[in-house]
């Protein structure tokens, strides 16, 4: 009989919650750190591992910003995208919506048009060289406020990558209320321009952030969303609307949002009938991969083949792929699942 790991390897997958800088392999980060020693990022593997031991989410945000500061030219950006595609291809990930925070690069002097060109070239190369289709989500680091919000919107409207599909909001959730009207305004404009609304919410704050994402930002998916369980009315709303949640268990443990994997709310989210997808967030920083998220879901929560396949199906259904591509992937997942069922019969 095929092992659960073998089944996971054969399962076609999509990744909906993956940050560009957070996807950088340890080797890539070390190379960038040595290239730019003024960035404050360690230049040895052991020191980098210690650098990635996060005390809390604000500490993680500081580390992420330091690594982001090493990305200084279009070639660095393209290298990150292709590295992510190579890693994803090795996990049988067919499609990824890669979150890019363009303001962190353009504020450092990179021209918006040059950044977009690098993203375009890299997405085409990813599909040609690795068979992975890449779409982009432009997001705002919420704590950077109005200037970052307006600059991100302008970039999305004036110099959009060919594969730009979504508009997001991340960073320190507790900083958002001061800029709530600004975020509502830029999201409204982005949505009117045809972009999908995919903010993070309910990762490090309570249900109010998720309510604002649904109402004020008209979210089509929620990044994380795990604190929804604290509000029965919100759970009911999510049950009825089936707005997908991009759940990232290992990430939540590493940033100290939950104490350990065994107490992660993923099983309760599933028991409540919520629309859950499984994702890796910033995998090398958190010592994981999307494959390992499936493996850990099986080991820690006792999820079987059918439940793992259902998570893969949810990822496809929640994606912004066109209908024909979705259907093709769903058929592949069904074929893998049916084959596994026959082996077990």
mmCIF file of N, CA and C in Angstrom, residues 138 140 149 152-154 156-157 164-168 183-197 217-218 220:
data_model
loop_
_atom_site.group_PDB
_atom_site.id
_atom_site.type_symbol
_atom_site.label_atom_id
_atom_site.label_comp_id
_atom_site.label_asym_id
_atom_site.label_seq_id
_atom_site.Cartn_x
_atom_site.Cartn_y
_atom_site.Cartn_z
ATOM 1 N N UNK A 138 -0.282 41.865 -5.253
ATOM 2 C CA UNK A 138 0.424 43.018 -4.693
ATOM 3 C C UNK A 138 -0.173 43.322 -3.332
ATOM 4 N N UNK A 140 0.124 45.422 0.655
ATOM 5 C CA UNK A 140 0.584 46.573 1.420
ATOM 6 C C UNK A 140 1.010 46.077 2.797
ATOM 7 N N UNK A 149 0.175 52.483 0.892
ATOM 8 C CA UNK A 149 -1.091 52.076 0.272
ATOM 9 C C UNK A 149 -1.264 52.731 -1.092
ATOM 10 N N UNK A 152 1.349 51.460 -3.660
ATOM 11 C CA UNK A 152 1.051 50.103 -4.123
ATOM 12 C C UNK A 152 -0.091 50.118 -5.132
ATOM 13 N N UNK A 153 -1.116 50.893 -4.846
ATOM 14 C CA UNK A 153 -2.227 51.010 -5.789
ATOM 15 C C UNK A 153 -1.762 51.603 -7.111
ATOM 16 N N UNK A 154 -0.976 52.671 -7.050
ATOM 17 C CA UNK A 154 -0.495 53.298 -8.291
ATOM 18 C C UNK A 154 0.312 52.308 -9.116
ATOM 19 N N UNK A 156 0.040 49.058 -9.098
ATOM 20 C CA UNK A 156 -0.874 48.040 -9.630
ATOM 21 C C UNK A 156 -1.665 48.551 -10.833
ATOM 22 N N UNK A 157 -1.984 49.818 -10.833
ATOM 23 C CA UNK A 157 -2.794 50.376 -11.918
ATOM 24 C C UNK A 157 -1.951 50.833 -13.101
ATOM 25 N N UNK A 164 -0.722 39.826 -12.672
ATOM 26 C CA UNK A 164 -1.278 40.394 -11.438
ATOM 27 C C UNK A 164 -2.749 40.038 -11.323
ATOM 28 N N UNK A 165 -3.119 39.434 -10.192
ATOM 29 C CA UNK A 165 -4.505 38.983 -10.036
ATOM 30 C C UNK A 165 -5.174 39.498 -8.772
ATOM 31 N N UNK A 166 -4.358 39.872 -7.754
ATOM 32 C CA UNK A 166 -4.969 40.236 -6.479
ATOM 33 C C UNK A 166 -4.314 41.426 -5.814
ATOM 34 N N UNK A 167 -5.009 41.936 -4.790
ATOM 35 C CA UNK A 167 -4.558 43.081 -4.013
ATOM 36 C C UNK A 167 -4.720 42.712 -2.549
ATOM 37 N N UNK A 168 -3.627 42.836 -1.773
ATOM 38 C CA UNK A 168 -3.648 42.341 -0.412
ATOM 39 C C UNK A 168 -3.187 43.360 0.617
ATOM 40 N N UNK A 183 -7.209 52.359 3.560
ATOM 41 C CA UNK A 183 -7.214 51.002 3.026
ATOM 42 C C UNK A 183 -8.531 50.692 2.322
ATOM 43 N N UNK A 184 -9.632 51.130 2.895
ATOM 44 C CA UNK A 184 -10.913 50.918 2.217
ATOM 45 C C UNK A 184 -10.925 51.580 0.841
ATOM 46 N N UNK A 185 -10.384 52.775 0.763
ATOM 47 C CA UNK A 185 -10.381 53.523 -0.498
ATOM 48 C C UNK A 185 -9.533 52.842 -1.559
ATOM 49 N N UNK A 186 -8.291 52.466 -1.204
ATOM 50 C CA UNK A 186 -7.426 51.867 -2.223
ATOM 51 C C UNK A 186 -7.940 50.491 -2.634
ATOM 52 N N UNK A 187 -8.504 49.736 -1.693
ATOM 53 C CA UNK A 187 -9.072 48.440 -2.064
ATOM 54 C C UNK A 187 -10.265 48.621 -2.987
ATOM 55 N N UNK A 188 -11.089 49.622 -2.718
ATOM 56 C CA UNK A 188 -12.223 49.875 -3.599
ATOM 57 C C UNK A 188 -11.781 50.169 -5.016
ATOM 58 N N UNK A 189 -10.739 50.964 -5.156
ATOM 59 C CA UNK A 189 -10.220 51.289 -6.496
ATOM 60 C C UNK A 189 -9.617 50.054 -7.154
ATOM 61 N N UNK A 190 -8.864 49.266 -6.399
ATOM 62 C CA UNK A 190 -8.253 48.059 -6.956
ATOM 63 C C UNK A 190 -9.318 47.064 -7.415
ATOM 64 N N UNK A 191 -10.352 46.901 -6.620
ATOM 65 C CA UNK A 191 -11.430 45.981 -6.988
ATOM 66 C C UNK A 191 -12.138 46.474 -8.246
ATOM 67 N N UNK A 192 -12.370 47.783 -8.324
ATOM 68 C CA UNK A 192 -13.015 48.349 -9.521
ATOM 69 C C UNK A 192 -12.167 48.116 -10.766
ATOM 70 N N UNK A 193 -10.846 48.014 -10.579
ATOM 71 C CA UNK A 193 -9.943 47.781 -11.705
ATOM 72 C C UNK A 193 -9.840 46.294 -12.058
ATOM 73 N N UNK A 194 -10.539 45.442 -11.314
ATOM 74 C CA UNK A 194 -10.577 44.023 -11.649
ATOM 75 C C UNK A 194 -9.697 43.126 -10.810
ATOM 76 N N UNK A 195 -9.070 43.679 -9.768
ATOM 77 C CA UNK A 195 -8.229 42.855 -8.908
ATOM 78 C C UNK A 195 -9.057 42.221 -7.785
ATOM 79 N N UNK A 196 -8.636 41.048 -7.361
ATOM 80 C CA UNK A 196 -9.307 40.335 -6.283
ATOM 81 C C UNK A 196 -8.790 40.819 -4.932
ATOM 82 N N UNK A 197 -9.680 40.903 -3.953
ATOM 83 C CA UNK A 197 -9.328 41.372 -2.615
ATOM 84 C C UNK A 197 -8.940 40.187 -1.733
ATOM 85 N N UNK A 217 -13.076 45.854 3.238
ATOM 86 C CA UNK A 217 -12.155 45.556 2.135
ATOM 87 C C UNK A 217 -12.747 44.573 1.120
ATOM 88 N N UNK A 218 -13.965 44.097 1.382
ATOM 89 C CA UNK A 218 -14.696 43.201 0.467
ATOM 90 C C UNK A 218 -13.857 41.980 0.090
ATOM 91 N N UNK A 220 -12.353 38.482 -0.777
ATOM 92 C CA UNK A 220 -12.792 37.252 -1.434
ATOM 93 C C UNK A 220 -12.133 36.022 -0.806
#
